[in-house]
XYZ file of C-alpha atoms in Angstrom:
779
model
C -5.223 61.092 42.478
C -5.479 57.162 41.530
C -8.244 55.893 40.272
C -9.822 53.029 42.219
C -9.234 49.562 40.999
C -11.947 47.729 38.738
C -13.949 45.204 41.358
C -13.737 42.691 38.543
C -9.489 42.577 39.178
C -9.903 42.999 43.016
C -9.745 40.905 46.006
C -12.772 39.905 47.420
C -13.096 38.126 51.084
C -15.014 34.972 51.317
C -16.706 33.234 53.707
C -16.553 29.299 52.798
C -18.009 26.362 55.418
C -14.918 25.362 55.604
C -14.491 21.934 57.521
C -17.991 21.109 57.628
C -17.530 22.977 61.351
C -17.978 26.264 62.634
C -15.245 28.731 63.191
C -14.058 29.085 66.328
C -12.165 32.225 66.182
C -10.055 32.752 63.552
C -9.279 28.764 63.587
C -11.193 25.537 62.860
C -10.392 22.110 64.467
C -11.462 19.286 62.359
C -9.719 17.532 59.298
C -8.754 19.262 56.125
C -10.329 22.090 58.160
C -8.876 24.405 54.841
C -11.653 23.372 52.244
C -14.930 22.237 52.027
C -15.925 18.657 52.978
C -17.097 16.882 49.569
C -19.107 13.294 50.342
C -18.131 10.501 47.765
C -19.256 7.229 47.915
C -16.494 4.136 47.353
C -16.101 1.277 46.325
C -13.699 -1.204 46.783
C -13.582 -3.981 44.488
C -11.190 -6.278 46.113
C -11.397 -9.569 44.008
C -13.573 -12.499 43.083
C -14.088 -16.688 43.594
C -15.387 -19.557 42.465
C -16.817 -17.999 39.609
C -18.703 -19.688 36.824
C -16.906 -20.530 33.380
C -18.187 -20.827 30.055
C -17.103 -24.219 28.874
C -16.127 -27.728 30.936
C -12.382 -26.079 30.982
C -14.408 -23.090 34.038
C -12.079 -20.712 32.347
C -13.689 -17.316 32.282
C -12.564 -13.327 30.947
C -13.967 -11.662 34.141
C -14.373 -7.610 34.898
C -16.415 -5.738 37.709
C -18.641 -3.419 36.504
C -19.961 -0.617 39.372
C -22.561 1.347 38.127
C -24.593 3.959 39.792
C -27.238 5.444 38.182
C -25.643 6.853 35.095
C -22.233 7.149 36.074
C -20.331 3.520 35.655
C -16.734 2.366 36.055
C -15.235 -1.006 35.172
C -12.093 -2.647 36.215
C -9.623 -4.268 34.240
C -10.601 -7.814 32.701
C -8.090 -10.807 33.406
C -8.066 -14.028 30.850
C -8.749 -17.611 31.679
C -9.161 -16.822 35.313
C -11.793 -17.329 37.716
C -9.792 -16.237 41.053
C -9.130 -12.606 39.527
C -7.889 -9.999 42.010
C -8.523 -6.135 41.122
C -8.217 -3.751 44.185
C -9.470 -1.174 42.483
C -11.551 1.711 44.277
C -14.448 3.741 42.674
C -15.671 6.875 44.180
C -18.997 8.857 42.794
C -19.853 12.375 44.309
C -22.982 12.823 46.578
C -23.951 15.802 44.660
C -24.064 14.026 41.415
C -26.063 10.576 42.856
C -29.185 9.648 40.558
C -29.606 6.518 42.250
C -30.685 4.944 45.691
C -29.349 1.897 44.646
C -25.190 0.690 43.340
C -25.254 -2.403 41.494
C -21.437 -4.141 41.217
C -21.597 -6.210 38.127
C -19.580 -9.471 37.588
C -19.241 -9.650 33.528
C -17.254 -11.758 31.344
C -15.621 -10.148 28.182
C -15.895 -13.470 26.104
C -19.253 -14.226 26.664
C -21.013 -13.009 23.112
C -24.829 -12.711 23.950
C -25.231 -12.266 27.470
C -22.123 -11.557 29.701
C -23.533 -11.059 33.266
C -22.405 -13.895 35.529
C -23.733 -12.086 38.704
C -24.275 -8.860 40.383
C -24.364 -7.270 44.006
C -26.799 -4.653 45.104
C -26.450 -1.700 48.140
C -29.206 0.714 49.213
C -27.245 3.734 49.808
C -29.566 4.147 53.053
C -27.404 1.342 54.385
C -24.239 2.205 53.414
C -21.802 2.879 56.480
C -19.959 5.832 57.378
C -15.989 6.604 57.660
C -13.806 9.755 58.218
C -10.412 8.958 58.926
C -8.340 8.687 61.316
C -10.641 5.461 61.473
C -9.200 2.652 60.330
C -10.291 1.245 56.701
C -13.532 -0.557 56.569
C -12.887 -4.206 56.022
C -13.927 -5.762 52.889
C -16.219 -9.101 53.264
C -17.444 -11.291 50.628
C -20.426 -11.274 48.873
C -22.349 -14.043 47.710
C -23.874 -12.792 43.695
C -26.989 -13.140 42.642
C -28.907 -13.264 39.474
C -31.318 -10.815 37.533
C -34.145 -12.343 39.659
C -32.174 -12.150 43.741
C -31.412 -15.693 43.062
C -27.925 -16.742 44.671
C -25.103 -17.910 42.021
C -22.068 -19.405 42.008
C -19.384 -17.019 42.789
C -18.553 -14.689 45.521
C -17.511 -10.918 45.302
C -14.932 -9.580 48.257
C -16.463 -5.647 48.277
C -16.092 -3.200 51.209
C -18.352 0.068 50.071
C -18.438 3.000 52.648
C -19.564 6.714 52.478
C -16.444 8.962 52.757
C -14.803 12.401 52.308
C -11.971 13.775 50.144
C -9.928 13.110 53.198
C -9.909 9.449 52.798
C -6.235 7.523 52.220
C -8.466 5.924 48.521
C -9.477 9.647 47.304
C -6.313 10.259 44.962
C -6.344 6.343 42.837
C -9.227 6.268 42.780
C -11.809 6.069 39.695
C -13.628 9.164 40.339
C -17.414 9.528 38.295
C -16.860 12.938 37.146
C -14.081 11.608 35.231
C -16.160 8.766 33.521
C -15.892 10.580 29.750
C -11.847 10.211 30.236
C -10.615 7.552 27.762
C -7.179 5.823 27.819
C -4.821 5.127 30.318
C -3.002 7.709 30.006
C -5.679 10.328 30.218
C -6.831 8.620 33.802
C -3.565 8.810 34.863
C -2.915 12.978 33.991
C -5.843 13.458 36.069
C -5.036 12.496 39.483
C -3.963 14.811 41.876
C 0.052 14.348 42.614
C 2.944 15.592 44.595
C 5.947 16.673 42.970
C 9.645 16.969 43.963
C 12.249 19.200 42.242
C 15.358 17.771 41.887
C 18.211 19.133 44.680
C 20.590 21.292 42.302
C 24.111 22.374 43.291
C 26.779 25.073 41.722
C 29.306 23.054 40.426
C 32.701 25.682 40.365
C 35.589 24.116 37.877
C 38.818 25.938 38.969
C 40.923 24.997 35.324
C 44.429 26.142 36.050
C 46.687 24.375 33.972
C 47.559 21.810 31.933
C 51.108 20.351 30.998
C 52.978 18.329 28.220
C 50.244 19.289 25.385
C 50.974 17.802 22.012
C 49.758 20.329 18.957
C 49.926 18.326 15.876
C 51.794 22.385 14.197
C 54.896 21.400 16.358
C 56.390 25.363 15.166
C 54.199 27.425 16.380
C 52.816 28.506 19.727
C 49.202 26.604 20.531
C 46.826 28.995 21.038
C 44.671 27.030 23.872
C 41.572 27.224 25.778
C 39.482 24.501 27.999
C 36.355 24.080 26.443
C 33.676 22.444 29.088
C 30.355 20.174 28.670
C 27.763 19.446 31.344
C 24.793 17.775 29.517
C 23.005 21.170 27.845
C 25.352 23.364 29.266
C 28.683 24.558 27.533
C 30.900 26.657 28.921
C 35.059 27.717 27.761
C 37.775 29.758 29.078
C 39.829 32.368 27.365
C 43.137 31.294 25.639
C 45.458 30.844 27.692
C 48.128 34.148 28.012
C 50.451 31.589 28.009
C 51.429 30.616 24.360
C 53.443 27.145 25.272
C 52.360 23.337 26.031
C 51.977 24.161 29.665
C 49.261 26.875 29.094
C 47.826 27.935 32.499
C 44.453 30.186 33.402
C 43.408 30.072 36.595
C 39.256 30.467 35.664
C 36.284 29.652 37.004
C 33.632 28.028 35.317
C 30.291 27.600 37.042
C 27.341 24.987 36.213
C 24.301 23.509 38.051
C 24.249 19.965 38.551
C 20.772 18.530 39.141
C 20.911 15.135 41.873
C 20.980 11.401 40.564
C 24.129 12.629 38.474
C 23.212 11.356 35.396
C 25.850 13.224 33.075
C 29.551 12.651 33.195
C 31.438 16.195 33.235
C 33.380 16.018 29.872
C 36.395 18.622 29.504
C 38.336 19.217 26.332
C 41.620 20.780 26.126
C 41.634 22.802 22.453
C 43.774 24.458 19.980
C 42.515 27.078 18.090
C 44.043 26.155 14.406
C 43.038 28.684 12.269
C 39.508 31.681 12.625
C 37.060 28.526 12.683
C 39.132 25.339 13.055
C 39.765 23.889 17.172
C 41.934 21.209 17.204
C 41.420 18.543 20.512
C 44.470 18.076 21.707
C 42.813 16.366 24.828
C 39.766 14.890 26.359
C 38.701 14.073 30.311
C 35.260 12.909 30.912
C 34.658 13.030 34.739
C 31.680 11.721 36.670
C 30.092 13.870 39.300
C 29.199 10.827 41.887
C 32.912 10.825 43.282
C 33.323 15.196 43.376
C 33.950 16.900 46.850
C 31.606 18.700 48.438
C 32.147 21.977 49.707
C 30.248 23.957 52.837
C 31.797 26.945 52.785
C 34.393 29.202 50.953
C 37.255 27.057 52.365
C 38.928 25.898 48.905
C 39.376 21.690 48.234
C 42.460 20.131 47.307
C 43.807 20.342 43.492
C 43.745 16.670 41.461
C 45.578 15.981 38.082
C 43.378 14.250 35.464
C 45.162 12.570 32.577
C 44.236 13.798 28.666
C 43.066 10.796 26.470
C 42.778 11.511 22.746
C 39.454 10.734 21.472
C 38.309 7.345 19.912
C 39.536 6.719 16.297
C 36.928 4.642 14.363
C 38.636 2.487 10.876
C 35.622 0.600 9.550
C 34.573 -1.881 12.214
C 37.534 -1.957 14.166
C 37.733 0.346 16.829
C 41.467 1.497 18.116
C 42.429 1.370 22.174
C 42.221 4.981 23.822
C 45.849 6.469 23.528
C 46.601 7.632 26.818
C 49.850 10.309 26.778
C 51.861 12.410 29.326
C 49.283 15.367 29.062
C 47.385 15.920 32.284
C 45.205 18.871 33.230
C 45.520 20.187 36.550
C 41.436 21.193 38.333
C 40.000 21.890 41.356
C 36.335 20.887 40.905
C 34.119 20.703 43.831
C 29.619 20.790 44.248
C 29.107 23.690 46.430
C 26.599 23.027 48.821
C 26.878 26.667 50.508
C 24.736 28.040 47.499
C 21.200 28.618 47.076
C 20.771 27.397 43.273
C 18.532 29.545 42.109
C 15.156 28.395 39.501
C 12.559 31.159 40.758
C 12.612 34.690 39.808
C 14.770 36.032 43.184
C 11.386 38.387 43.701
C 9.147 36.176 44.251
C 11.601 32.417 45.984
C 9.409 30.190 47.803
C 13.350 28.777 49.107
C 16.117 30.736 50.006
C 17.763 27.383 52.185
C 21.327 26.513 50.979
C 22.029 23.066 48.816
C 23.395 21.133 51.643
C 21.380 19.975 54.310
C 24.011 20.098 57.084
C 23.913 24.406 56.458
C 19.765 24.405 56.769
C 18.340 25.739 59.496
C 14.973 24.586 62.188
C 11.813 25.441 60.249
C 9.769 28.317 61.719
C 6.260 27.373 61.086
C 3.850 25.857 58.974
C 1.931 27.174 55.496
C -1.183 25.290 54.962
C -3.048 26.257 51.572
C -6.764 24.884 50.988
C -7.963 24.827 47.408
C -10.858 25.240 47.032
C -12.992 26.052 44.001
C -12.761 28.191 41.107
C -15.899 30.794 39.298
C -16.679 31.913 35.955
C -13.720 30.265 34.206
C -13.640 31.077 30.568
C -13.971 28.493 27.857
C -10.114 27.212 27.025
C -10.911 24.338 23.948
C -14.062 23.551 21.647
C -15.197 20.652 21.804
C -18.174 19.034 20.250
C -18.965 22.218 18.938
C -19.021 24.118 22.215
C -16.210 26.116 24.446
C -15.096 23.690 27.729
C -12.289 24.004 30.312
C -10.776 21.156 31.954
C -9.289 22.403 34.969
C -6.410 22.036 37.193
C -4.109 24.019 39.907
C -0.592 23.464 40.735
C 0.725 25.274 43.619
C 4.981 25.622 44.310
C 6.215 26.321 47.945
C 10.428 25.423 48.142
C 11.058 21.885 46.170
C 7.108 20.923 47.170
C 5.183 21.313 43.499
C 1.971 19.725 44.248
C -1.182 18.888 41.447
C -4.601 18.625 42.117
C -7.416 16.383 40.166
C -8.198 18.015 36.715
C -11.972 18.348 37.192
C -13.692 17.639 33.566
C -15.565 20.220 31.410
C -16.210 22.453 34.415
C -16.577 26.082 34.449
C -16.851 26.228 38.400
C -14.770 22.764 38.823
C -14.341 22.137 42.814
C -10.962 20.837 43.835
C -11.202 21.080 47.831
C -7.868 19.653 47.924
C -5.312 20.896 51.363
C -1.686 20.499 51.452
C 1.109 21.432 53.682
C 4.219 23.021 53.343
C 7.688 23.406 56.213
C 7.923 26.872 56.218
C 11.470 28.113 57.139
C 12.014 32.019 55.833
C 8.770 33.849 56.179
C 9.431 36.542 53.567
C 9.278 34.053 50.732
C 6.314 33.890 48.250
C 3.961 30.542 47.685
C 3.178 30.198 43.817
C -0.286 28.686 42.474
C -1.003 28.469 38.757
C -4.787 27.121 37.197
C -4.390 25.434 33.857
C -6.517 23.864 31.463
C -5.470 19.695 30.418
C -4.952 19.473 27.395
C -4.045 16.126 27.510
C -7.302 13.756 28.474
C -7.887 11.968 25.079
C -4.478 11.314 23.861
C -5.996 12.193 20.045
C -4.403 14.904 17.447
C -8.196 17.357 17.542
C -8.214 20.360 18.493
C -10.434 19.633 21.059
C -9.219 17.018 22.585
C -6.043 18.851 22.969
C -3.899 15.222 22.243
C -0.315 15.336 20.454
C 1.996 18.158 20.859
C -1.009 20.617 22.578
C 0.030 22.739 25.565
C -1.440 23.125 28.991
C -3.592 26.319 28.783
C -2.484 29.184 31.265
C -5.778 30.313 33.244
C -3.930 32.226 35.445
C -1.478 32.445 38.776
C -1.380 34.025 42.224
C 1.463 34.969 44.561
C 0.565 35.225 48.461
C 4.436 36.651 50.410
C 3.834 34.794 53.881
C 5.827 37.553 55.601
C 2.125 39.825 54.492
C 0.416 37.437 56.403
C -0.821 37.236 60.572
C -0.022 34.446 61.674
C -2.716 31.628 63.065
C -5.020 33.384 60.536
C -7.053 31.719 58.282
C -6.945 34.070 55.303
C -10.051 32.529 52.619
C -10.513 35.104 49.478
C -11.362 35.068 45.547
C -8.930 36.455 43.525
C -9.093 37.362 40.060
C -7.007 34.764 37.201
C -5.722 37.459 35.304
C -3.390 36.786 32.460
C -1.815 38.968 29.551
C -2.969 39.044 25.896
C -1.820 40.744 22.983
C -5.021 42.741 23.207
C -4.747 43.467 27.172
C -5.587 42.296 30.266
C -7.831 39.626 30.906
C -10.285 38.034 33.630
C -10.595 34.425 33.608
C -12.031 33.729 36.428
C -11.621 33.295 40.096
C -9.775 31.204 42.317
C -10.737 30.178 45.880
C -7.897 29.604 48.590
C -8.173 29.362 52.288
C -4.134 29.959 53.786
C -2.827 30.289 56.898
C 0.562 30.362 58.115
C 1.221 29.418 61.439
C 4.712 29.726 63.298
C 6.511 27.735 65.901
C 8.029 30.203 68.050
C 7.522 33.554 67.150
C 10.572 34.274 68.531
C 12.771 32.284 65.833
C 10.483 33.300 63.231
C 11.579 37.335 64.646
C 15.240 36.251 64.849
C 14.607 35.619 61.349
C 14.474 39.275 60.055
C 17.885 39.773 61.304
C 19.925 37.196 58.897
C 20.965 37.816 55.351
C 18.044 36.910 52.790
C 20.668 34.056 51.071
C 23.425 31.857 52.437
C 26.881 33.292 53.341
C 28.814 32.007 50.332
C 26.482 34.634 49.015
C 28.225 36.979 50.091
C 31.075 35.711 50.874
C 32.309 34.811 47.277
C 29.545 36.279 45.286
C 28.573 35.526 41.799
C 28.612 37.932 39.276
C 24.740 38.825 37.665
C 25.483 37.328 34.476
C 26.699 33.763 36.281
C 23.285 34.650 38.074
C 21.263 34.852 35.276
C 22.347 32.204 33.312
C 22.865 29.818 36.117
C 19.241 30.421 36.626
C 18.322 29.770 33.260
C 20.127 26.428 32.862
C 18.668 25.522 36.731
C 15.112 26.585 35.112
C 15.574 24.037 32.455
C 16.722 20.928 34.134
C 13.641 21.119 36.694
C 11.594 21.859 34.271
C 13.039 18.325 32.601
C 13.055 16.002 35.265
C 9.439 17.334 36.143
C 8.099 16.726 32.350
C 9.526 12.960 33.212
C 7.726 12.373 36.440
C 4.158 10.362 35.244
C 1.859 11.808 35.252
C 3.929 14.580 33.647
C 4.302 17.943 35.188
C 4.651 19.852 31.813
C 7.541 22.194 30.565
C 5.158 24.731 29.824
C 3.282 24.454 33.464
C 6.678 24.716 34.954
C 7.618 27.829 33.168
C 4.990 29.601 33.574
C 5.311 29.164 37.510
C 8.427 29.946 37.762
C 8.430 32.796 35.829
C 10.898 32.068 32.618
C 11.281 34.733 30.060
C 10.246 37.710 33.379
C 13.612 39.444 32.461
C 12.602 40.092 28.481
C 11.854 43.734 27.526
C 8.644 45.496 28.170
C 7.475 48.878 27.117
C 4.854 48.046 29.460
C 7.041 47.018 32.441
C 9.352 49.507 32.042
C 6.645 52.466 32.424
C 5.517 50.836 35.390
C 8.803 50.768 37.150
C 9.534 54.273 36.251
C 6.417 55.452 37.865
C 6.862 52.909 40.566
C 9.962 54.802 41.324
C 7.685 57.936 40.892
C 5.474 57.063 43.749
C 8.581 56.213 46.062
C 10.292 59.634 45.509
C 6.642 61.056 45.451
C 7.079 61.090 49.453
C 10.083 63.015 49.485
C 8.923 65.668 47.105
C 5.733 65.915 49.385
C 8.543 66.673 52.215
C 10.258 68.878 50.076
C 7.125 71.006 49.152
C 5.942 71.353 52.523
C 9.749 72.524 53.066
C 9.284 74.514 50.892
C 6.484 76.302 52.252
C 7.490 76.427 55.479
C 10.911 78.212 54.031
C 8.521 81.134 52.331
C 6.133 81.658 55.160
C 3.209 80.587 53.409
C 1.455 79.078 56.938
C 3.050 81.937 59.332
C 2.090 80.109 62.642
C 3.441 76.845 60.997
C 6.793 78.575 60.262
C 6.712 80.298 63.452
C 6.120 75.822 65.666
C 9.055 74.898 63.379
C 11.674 77.959 64.411
C 10.717 76.859 68.152
C 11.410 73.351 67.302
C 14.658 74.048 65.710
C 15.720 76.466 68.433
C 15.226 73.525 71.220
C 16.863 70.830 69.101
C 20.183 73.213 68.467
C 20.472 74.111 71.900
C 19.988 70.772 73.198
C 21.116 68.571 70.069
C 20.858 65.055 71.726
C 17.339 65.254 71.695
C 17.665 65.459 67.510
C 17.668 61.591 67.352
C 15.172 60.471 70.240
C 12.744 62.803 68.673
C 13.057 61.756 65.198
C 12.645 57.877 66.257
C 9.674 59.442 68.816
C 8.050 60.904 65.939
C 8.215 58.045 63.199
C 7.070 55.729 66.516
C 3.695 58.006 66.952
C 3.571 57.643 62.592
C 3.765 54.035 62.796
C 1.198 53.389 66.077
C -1.217 55.746 63.768
C -1.365 53.928 60.517
C -2.043 50.880 62.433
C -5.518 51.198 62.291
C -5.438 51.560 58.482
C -2.976 48.434 58.417
C -4.008 45.580 55.070
C -6.240 43.357 56.080
C -5.861 41.281 52.949
C -3.013 39.900 51.561
C -1.582 41.795 48.232
C -2.290 40.501 44.428
C -1.791 41.356 41.002
C -2.517 45.079 40.509
C -3.290 45.204 37.062
C -3.375 49.899 37.655
C 0.314 49.090 39.052
C 1.346 47.137 35.860
C -0.408 49.189 33.237
C -1.850 45.927 32.237
C -5.081 47.812 31.409
C -3.730 51.045 30.114
C -0.835 49.624 27.803
C -1.173 50.322 23.715
C -1.969 47.349 21.060
C 1.428 47.649 19.914
C 3.816 47.645 23.509
C 1.728 44.295 23.848
C 2.236 43.031 20.692
C 5.673 44.034 20.978
C 5.586 42.073 24.626
C 4.568 38.805 23.050
C 7.131 38.613 20.333
C 9.181 36.001 19.755
C 13.097 36.414 20.360
C 14.837 37.084 18.348
C 11.402 38.820 16.194
C 9.265 37.405 14.215
C 8.033 40.973 13.024
C 8.127 42.752 9.812
C 11.085 45.401 8.856
C 9.622 48.214 8.846
C 7.245 47.448 12.232
C 11.139 46.087 13.707
C 12.174 48.985 12.339
C 9.153 51.715 14.459
C 9.384 49.885 17.730
C 13.567 50.332 17.644
C 13.295 54.039 16.797
C 10.893 54.038 19.604
C 13.234 52.235 22.060
C 15.938 54.594 20.801
C 14.372 57.943 21.894
C 13.416 56.400 25.321
C 16.688 55.302 26.228
C 17.973 58.616 24.684
C 16.034 60.285 28.152
C 16.493 57.729 30.444
C 20.449 57.826 29.016
C 20.338 61.785 29.556
C 19.001 60.981 33.198
C 21.929 59.174 34.070
C 24.365 61.902 32.529
C 22.653 64.435 34.105
C 23.902 62.398 37.660
C 26.629 61.577 36.546
C 27.790 65.102 36.317
C 26.963 66.201 39.601
C 28.708 63.191 40.834
C 31.745 64.635 38.757
C 31.663 68.437 39.574
C 32.079 66.960 43.283
C 35.496 65.507 42.659
C 36.352 67.838 40.699
C 36.160 70.202 44.076
C 39.729 69.225 44.451
C 41.124 68.124 42.001
C 42.807 71.259 40.193
C 40.553 70.522 37.159
C 39.871 74.022 37.412
C 42.217 76.276 39.605
C 40.509 78.829 40.272
C 37.281 77.375 41.847
C 39.477 74.907 43.609
C 41.683 77.919 45.213
C 38.088 79.515 46.118
C 37.653 76.253 47.231
C 40.367 75.395 49.224
C 40.654 79.146 50.989
C 37.152 78.892 51.732
C 37.531 75.804 53.458
C 40.666 77.346 55.294
C 38.109 80.760 56.397
C 35.292 78.214 57.528
C 37.841 75.828 59.424
C 38.997 78.778 61.304
C 35.676 79.857 61.765
C 34.076 76.628 62.889
C 36.490 76.567 65.317
C 36.442 79.403 67.205
C 32.095 79.544 66.910
C 30.198 77.398 68.822
C 28.212 74.516 67.083
C 24.770 76.020 68.227
C 25.350 78.813 66.737
C 26.246 78.225 63.389
C 23.607 75.982 63.682
C 20.560 78.488 64.161
C 22.248 81.048 61.760
C 21.945 78.446 59.248
C 18.641 77.313 59.799
C 17.432 81.055 60.427
C 18.995 81.507 56.964
C 17.017 79.237 55.392
C 13.936 79.692 57.214
C 13.962 83.344 56.062
C 11.635 85.352 55.405
C 10.457 85.628 51.001
C 11.283 89.515 51.228
C 14.767 88.650 52.744
C 15.459 86.164 49.309
C 16.344 86.704 45.636
C 15.070 85.041 42.678
C 18.388 84.530 41.356
C 19.932 81.268 42.038
C 22.344 81.294 45.179
C 26.169 82.146 45.214
C 26.745 78.094 46.701
C 25.174 77.685 43.826
C 26.057 79.196 41.090
C 29.510 77.819 42.355
C 28.354 74.355 42.146
C 27.084 74.570 38.712
C 30.150 76.412 37.431
C 32.349 73.537 37.783
C 33.685 71.729 35.051
C 32.703 67.531 34.341
C 33.818 64.793 31.911
C 31.011 65.600 29.979
C 33.688 67.420 28.181
C 35.675 64.499 27.207
C 32.939 62.737 26.174
C 32.901 62.133 22.237
């Protein structure tokens, strides 16, 4: 019996106070209804006019300081501008309000002794409240006062209100909990943002032939191949079997291209002159913007492209490219009918083809509320103590979202809500939690600047098909990360998820459609092609998102896309083996039960099986209805124990909690290995022993199949003669004997009492085991 999952690693249901309102059944009815409301004091500093100057010219370098208790935010300053415009918003969390008066002060950056120019005070009890979808509060002019409360020259345009995180000003506002972050880059890296993956295409290059090549050595037949380069991707054809100046290939090369197309396709026709020497016979540069886009399996038109020589540079003089008669014949197209796989196929969040014309109508909406995290582990050291600056990234389809970073907190509260369109229910949304190591821009260990990488805190996957529609799921998910010393819980994240279906009929109809677009089945790609193309797609996505501002960093994207999940792991291999055994355990249990029936362990049950067997043989038309009725009753019976929570990562299933330390060290080793030779030798020997067992099992399966083939192959003439004679006799007997009689006799023979059984194997089994297999031909 399987041991229960440890409590620390289990999924727990939570009951947060969502939306500031009460639950109505399983639904909520308010804006931002999947998160807890967070109150903020917003201050919008728009502009100032008629500010007093420090000299006769009336010039000043003004900036505004917004202060509330110990929290203080400042605008940028303008040089020599008495009428500046800032248009900046400041947000102070109501949970951390330490004063009852808000002070907005205008200061001059160049004043040496006293930079105070005037201020405006607000009593927080008098601040109005605003809740979207109300229109934004209009700013108004306020006269500046000195420290005694007297009016001075100058006015400041402000708007002050109490709102929630649903306010339009929230994403771009300066937040009081980020007051310790320095630098423009640091502040930019803590904002919540939405990113879009680039639109990916498969580029198919069908290299057909070339004409009139001009090799340097005229006295030999050229060994010609074509090399194609697109960005970081390089592929080549085989060497043409036509050893002439008009070689032929008719070979497909597949690439991944991303819009906008920044790099051209560069093709070079090369001659293998020697073992390590290739001579370029011609080059062709093709921009992708004007390529044909194919939506189905119909072939596109072929084209001839001129080949050009390289640019030759002699001193400072550049010779022009010399065109000559050599040409290459190709069919190039951008494939819009495929889905470009950039995720693991087990956790795909999008299965639509590239071309938007082929998209089906959406079937629903996914809403995700990222509430908070509890008990996070310290991820870095700052000022001699552990700290964590956590943010979340969620990915579904082409849309990535990143929450704001909560500074120096082991219990961050985000309460941000996001929405996606759903086109297929059999997809997965992935939520990752990371520690921001790029806040202070320095190279110190604590700040995590320079070349530091954002650390992984954990990841959660939720498959939409496991969710009931229109129900709000509120759960605490453990954040589990596998380290070289074992699995570790890094904390918990609280999420609220709702999958709303727009048409139940359309969603049910989706279950009859193939998972991937048609082109994957009409013109399938090989497994090696898919692996290579997926690697290229993930590299392109991570490169493009890392160029956004602020960047979604490479290590974050690769962790979310499960890059490296195909690497060898002893732990995963054992887990998959036991998964197979778990699947087969049901068949094994049925086999054991049937063996007990045949051996009359429970005579009453065996007699009942005899009666049922006789009924089904006499009335064979009842066999299929009985089977389906039985499955229906099992399904209805199990409805009482249906899962009420979405599935989550299982440490027991993954064998993460029982993996040997050396197995974990092997899993985290680099590729190629960086370990010592003796340790690699030990692991290699272990791998050989395991592979030997797998080899034996696979060989046994192949042997049974070859024995079946040898029944009629005359490899053993006597065995085949016996089988052929048996088939003739069986054909005659079955022709003259009613099928019901044959079925009854066969069933009674299988269910016969143990006193009529022999311990020796049966005659058919002995005959089958004596049949020859191709093991004799193995070296």
